[in-house]
Short mmCIF file of C-alpha atoms in Angstrom, two decimals:
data_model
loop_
_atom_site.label_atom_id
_atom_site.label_comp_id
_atom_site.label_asym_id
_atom_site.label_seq_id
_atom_site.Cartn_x
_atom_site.Cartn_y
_atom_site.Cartn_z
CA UNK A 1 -71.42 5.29 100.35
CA UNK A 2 -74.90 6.64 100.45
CA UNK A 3 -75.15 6.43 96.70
CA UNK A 4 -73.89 2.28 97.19
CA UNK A 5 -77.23 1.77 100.02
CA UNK A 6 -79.59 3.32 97.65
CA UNK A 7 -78.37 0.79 94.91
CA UNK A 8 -78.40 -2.12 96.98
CA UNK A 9 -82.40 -1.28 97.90
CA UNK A 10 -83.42 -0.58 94.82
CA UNK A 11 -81.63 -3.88 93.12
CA UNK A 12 -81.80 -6.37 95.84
CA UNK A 13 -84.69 -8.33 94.88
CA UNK A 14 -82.00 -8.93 91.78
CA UNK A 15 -79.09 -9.81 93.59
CA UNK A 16 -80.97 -12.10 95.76
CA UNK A 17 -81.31 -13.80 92.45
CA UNK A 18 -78.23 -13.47 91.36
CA UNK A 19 -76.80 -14.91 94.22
CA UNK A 20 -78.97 -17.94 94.75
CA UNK A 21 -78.52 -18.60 91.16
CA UNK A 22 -74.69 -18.76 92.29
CA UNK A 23 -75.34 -21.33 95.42
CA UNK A 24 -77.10 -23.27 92.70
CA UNK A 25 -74.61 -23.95 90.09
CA UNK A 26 -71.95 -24.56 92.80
CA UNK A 27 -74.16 -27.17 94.53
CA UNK A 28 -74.85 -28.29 90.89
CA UNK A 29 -71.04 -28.38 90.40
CA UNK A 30 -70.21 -30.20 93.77
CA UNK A 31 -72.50 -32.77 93.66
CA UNK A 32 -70.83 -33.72 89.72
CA UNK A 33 -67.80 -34.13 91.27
CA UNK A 34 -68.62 -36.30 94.15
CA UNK A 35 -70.27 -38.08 92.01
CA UNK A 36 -67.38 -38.34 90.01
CA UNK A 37 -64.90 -39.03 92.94
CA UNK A 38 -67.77 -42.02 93.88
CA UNK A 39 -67.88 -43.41 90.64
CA UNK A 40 -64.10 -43.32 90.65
CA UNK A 41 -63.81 -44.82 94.15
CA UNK A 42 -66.24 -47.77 92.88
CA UNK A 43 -63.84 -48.19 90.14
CA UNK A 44 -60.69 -49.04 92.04
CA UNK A 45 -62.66 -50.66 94.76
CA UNK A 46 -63.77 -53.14 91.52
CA UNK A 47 -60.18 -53.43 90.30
CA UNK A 48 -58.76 -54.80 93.99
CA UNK A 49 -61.07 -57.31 93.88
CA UNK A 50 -61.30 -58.22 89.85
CA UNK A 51 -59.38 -61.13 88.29
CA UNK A 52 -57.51 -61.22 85.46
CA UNK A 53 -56.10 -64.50 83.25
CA UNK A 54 -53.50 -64.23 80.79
CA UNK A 55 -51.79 -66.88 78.55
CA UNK A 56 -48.75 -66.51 77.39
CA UNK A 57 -46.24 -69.03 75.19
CA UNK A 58 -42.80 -69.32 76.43
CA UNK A 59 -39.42 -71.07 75.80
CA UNK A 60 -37.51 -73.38 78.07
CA UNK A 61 -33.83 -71.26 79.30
CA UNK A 62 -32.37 -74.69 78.20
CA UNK A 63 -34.28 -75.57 75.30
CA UNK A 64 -35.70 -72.68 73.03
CA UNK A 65 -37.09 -75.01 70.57
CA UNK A 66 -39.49 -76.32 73.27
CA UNK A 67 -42.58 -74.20 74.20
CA UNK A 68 -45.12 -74.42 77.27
CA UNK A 69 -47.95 -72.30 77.82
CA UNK A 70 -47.93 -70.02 81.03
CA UNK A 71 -51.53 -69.13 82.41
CA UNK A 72 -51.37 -66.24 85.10
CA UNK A 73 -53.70 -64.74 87.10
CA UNK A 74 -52.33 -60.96 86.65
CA UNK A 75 -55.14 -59.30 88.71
CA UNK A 76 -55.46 -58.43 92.31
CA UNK A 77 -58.20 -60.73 93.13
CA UNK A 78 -58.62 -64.16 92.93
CA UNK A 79 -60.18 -66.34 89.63
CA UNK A 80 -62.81 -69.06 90.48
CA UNK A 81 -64.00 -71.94 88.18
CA UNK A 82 -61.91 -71.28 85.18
CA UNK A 83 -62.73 -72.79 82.13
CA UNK A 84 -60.71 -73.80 78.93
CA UNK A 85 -61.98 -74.07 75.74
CA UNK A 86 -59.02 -73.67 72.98
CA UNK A 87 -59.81 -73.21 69.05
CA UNK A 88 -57.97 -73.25 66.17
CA UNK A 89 -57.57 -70.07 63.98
CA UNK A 90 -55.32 -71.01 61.01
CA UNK A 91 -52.60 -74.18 60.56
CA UNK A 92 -55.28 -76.40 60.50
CA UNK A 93 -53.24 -80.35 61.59
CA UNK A 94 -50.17 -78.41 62.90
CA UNK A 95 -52.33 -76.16 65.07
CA UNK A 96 -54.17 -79.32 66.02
CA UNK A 97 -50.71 -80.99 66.78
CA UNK A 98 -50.44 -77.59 69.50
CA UNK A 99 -53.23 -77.94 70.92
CA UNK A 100 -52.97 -81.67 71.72
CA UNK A 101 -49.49 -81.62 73.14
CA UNK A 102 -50.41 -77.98 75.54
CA UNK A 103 -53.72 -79.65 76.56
CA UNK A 104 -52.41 -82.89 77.95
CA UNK A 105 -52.34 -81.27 80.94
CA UNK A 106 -55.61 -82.24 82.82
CA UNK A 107 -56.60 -78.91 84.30
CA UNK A 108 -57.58 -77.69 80.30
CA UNK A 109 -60.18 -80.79 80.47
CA UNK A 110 -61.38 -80.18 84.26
CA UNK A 111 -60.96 -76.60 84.46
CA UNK A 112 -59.37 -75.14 87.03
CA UNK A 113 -61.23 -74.39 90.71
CA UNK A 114 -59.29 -71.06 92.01
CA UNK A 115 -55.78 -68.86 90.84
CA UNK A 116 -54.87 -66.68 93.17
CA UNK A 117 -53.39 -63.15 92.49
CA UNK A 118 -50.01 -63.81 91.27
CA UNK A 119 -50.00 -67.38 90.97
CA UNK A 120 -49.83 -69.68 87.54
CA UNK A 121 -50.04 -72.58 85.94
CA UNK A 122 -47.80 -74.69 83.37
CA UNK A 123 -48.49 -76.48 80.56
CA UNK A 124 -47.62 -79.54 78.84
CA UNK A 125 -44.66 -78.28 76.10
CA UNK A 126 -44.44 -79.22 72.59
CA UNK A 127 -41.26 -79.41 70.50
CA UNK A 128 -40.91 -77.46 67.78
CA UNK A 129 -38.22 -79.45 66.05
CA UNK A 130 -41.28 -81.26 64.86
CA UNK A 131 -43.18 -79.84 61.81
CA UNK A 132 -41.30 -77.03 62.59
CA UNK A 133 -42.92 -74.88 59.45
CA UNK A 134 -46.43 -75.79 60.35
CA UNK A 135 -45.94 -75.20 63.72
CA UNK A 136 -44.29 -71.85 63.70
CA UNK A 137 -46.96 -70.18 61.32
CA UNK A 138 -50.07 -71.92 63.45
CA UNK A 139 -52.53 -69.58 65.15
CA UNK A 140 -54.33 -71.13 67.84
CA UNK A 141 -56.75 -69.22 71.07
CA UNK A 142 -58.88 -70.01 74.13
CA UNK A 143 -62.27 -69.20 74.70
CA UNK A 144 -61.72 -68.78 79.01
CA UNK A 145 -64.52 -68.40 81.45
CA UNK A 146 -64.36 -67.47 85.15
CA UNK A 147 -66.04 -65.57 88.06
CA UNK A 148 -64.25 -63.32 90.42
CA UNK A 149 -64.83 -62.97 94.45
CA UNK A 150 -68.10 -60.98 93.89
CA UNK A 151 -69.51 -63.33 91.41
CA UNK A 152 -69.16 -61.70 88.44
CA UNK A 153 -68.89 -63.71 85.58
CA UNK A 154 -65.53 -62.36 82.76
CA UNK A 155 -65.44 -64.40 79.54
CA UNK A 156 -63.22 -63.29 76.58
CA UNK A 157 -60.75 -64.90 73.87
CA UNK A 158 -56.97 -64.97 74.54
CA UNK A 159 -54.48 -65.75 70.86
CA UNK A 160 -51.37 -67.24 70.49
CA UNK A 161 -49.84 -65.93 67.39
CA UNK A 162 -47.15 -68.95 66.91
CA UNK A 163 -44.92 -67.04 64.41
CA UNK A 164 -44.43 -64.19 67.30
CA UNK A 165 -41.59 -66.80 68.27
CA UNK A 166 -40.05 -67.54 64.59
CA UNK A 167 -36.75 -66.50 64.30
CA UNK A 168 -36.08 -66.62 67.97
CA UNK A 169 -32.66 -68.15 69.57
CA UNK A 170 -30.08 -68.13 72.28
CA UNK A 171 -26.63 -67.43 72.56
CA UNK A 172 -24.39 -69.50 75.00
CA UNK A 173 -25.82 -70.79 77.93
CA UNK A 174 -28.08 -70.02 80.93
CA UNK A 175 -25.78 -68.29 83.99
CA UNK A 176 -28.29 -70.09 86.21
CA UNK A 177 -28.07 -73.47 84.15
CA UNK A 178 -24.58 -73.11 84.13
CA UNK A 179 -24.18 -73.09 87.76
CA UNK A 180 -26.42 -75.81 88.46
CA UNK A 181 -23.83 -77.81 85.76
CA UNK A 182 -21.06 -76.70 87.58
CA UNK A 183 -22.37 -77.37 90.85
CA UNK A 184 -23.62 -81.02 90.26
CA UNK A 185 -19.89 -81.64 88.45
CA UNK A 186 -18.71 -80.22 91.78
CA UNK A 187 -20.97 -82.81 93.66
CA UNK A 188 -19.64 -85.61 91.93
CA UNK A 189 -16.20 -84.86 92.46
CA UNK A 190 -16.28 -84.57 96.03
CA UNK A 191 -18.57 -87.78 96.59
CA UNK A 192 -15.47 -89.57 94.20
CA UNK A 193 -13.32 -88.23 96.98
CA UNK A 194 -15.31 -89.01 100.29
CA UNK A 195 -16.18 -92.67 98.83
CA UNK A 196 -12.51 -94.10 97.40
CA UNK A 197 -13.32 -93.99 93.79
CA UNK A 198 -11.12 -91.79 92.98
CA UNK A 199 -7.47 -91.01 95.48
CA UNK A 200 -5.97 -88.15 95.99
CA UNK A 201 -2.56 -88.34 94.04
CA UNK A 202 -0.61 -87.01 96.83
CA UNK A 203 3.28 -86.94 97.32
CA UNK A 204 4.80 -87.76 100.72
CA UNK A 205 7.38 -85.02 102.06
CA UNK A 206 9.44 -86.49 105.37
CA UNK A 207 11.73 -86.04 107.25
CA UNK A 208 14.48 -87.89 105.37
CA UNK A 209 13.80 -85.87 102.50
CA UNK A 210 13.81 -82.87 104.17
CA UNK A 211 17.53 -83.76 105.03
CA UNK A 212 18.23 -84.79 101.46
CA UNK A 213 17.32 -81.69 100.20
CA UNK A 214 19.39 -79.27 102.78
CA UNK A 215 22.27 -81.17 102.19
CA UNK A 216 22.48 -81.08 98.43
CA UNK A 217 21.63 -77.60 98.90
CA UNK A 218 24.89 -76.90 100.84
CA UNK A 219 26.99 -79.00 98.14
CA UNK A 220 25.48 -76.64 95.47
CA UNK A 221 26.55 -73.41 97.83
CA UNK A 222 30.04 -75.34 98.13
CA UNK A 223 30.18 -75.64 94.61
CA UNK A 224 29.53 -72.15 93.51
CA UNK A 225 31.86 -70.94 96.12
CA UNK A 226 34.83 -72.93 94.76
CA UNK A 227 34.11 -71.68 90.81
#
């Protein structure tokens, strides 16, 4: 023990180094990772509030040969002032053709004001029974501006690859299209009913006929009784 004192004396001008050297580096290493943990914070705070478009092409359930652009705000804040400026990248008249048919709708000439989280927008569809070969094989994009909540200002260019979609079909029907047939087929039938244009073939069971029946019913018993 004695021997551990006299060490202590001797070195402690040493360890006194030693040891603030230690408080040091693990002030160093604290302050890294709150900065860190801040940085992170800042981050996700950012991405609550940040907007996000997409644009994606999409079939009709009843139609796959006609296609409608969907735009989408896929980010957890809102998108202000959007604007539309589509391009062609290959398919030069048939790409054309795509663009003029999506774009009829008016917000791609006016822009679009605010998209909330979640919510979208529909285009105006063009068939692609039309020029079918041009069509399919077109590349066409968007040059898109907009600001978030904050301000901040996101531009960037969003494709659509046309021939994505080539080879694409459908087997059968819809279930939900279905229904609705069935349903309105349904609806027609019933208002038929209600309105006289079409009578219930119905056949009239009395009371006399009840008779009729009971009694040839005994002759048959009678009959099988005298065999």
């Amino acid at each position: 023990m004695t021997d551990i004192l006299k060490f202590l004396n001797e070195n402690s001008a040493a360890l006194t180094v030693i040891f603030s050297a230690a408080v040091t580096l693990a002030t160093v290493v604290y302050a890294i990772l709150t900065w860190i943990l801040v940085s992170e914070t800042r981050k996700m705070r950012q991405v609550q509030t940040e907007p996000k478009i997409e644009i994606s092409l999409q079939s009709f359930d009843i139609a796959v040969h006609i296609f409608r652009l969907h735009i989408r705000n896929i980010g957890l804040g809102p998108a202000l002032n959007i604007k539309f400026s589509p391009k062609i990248v290959s398919g030069g008249e048939s790409a054309q053709t795509l663009i003029t048919d999506f774009t009829k709708t008016n917000f791609f000439k006016i822009g679009l004001s605010y998209l909330s989280p979640g919510e979208q927008r529909l285009s105006h569809y063009t068939e692609m029974t039309n020029d079918h070969n041009g069509k399919i094989s077109s590349v066409i994009a968007f040059d898109i501006e907009y600001q978030g909540p904050t301000g901040k200002k996101y531009k960037e260019t969003l494709t659509i690859d046309m021939s994505e979609h080539k080879g694409t079909y459908q087997l059968g029907k819809p279930h939900l299209y279905s229904i609705a047939l069935s349903l309105e087929k349904l609806q027609k039938d019933l208002h038929h009913v209600s309105t006289g244009f079409r009578r219930v073939r119905a056949d009239v069971f009395n009371s006399e006929d009840r008779k009729a029946e009971q009694q040839a019913l005994r002759e048959r018993i009678e009959n099988e009784r005298a065999k």
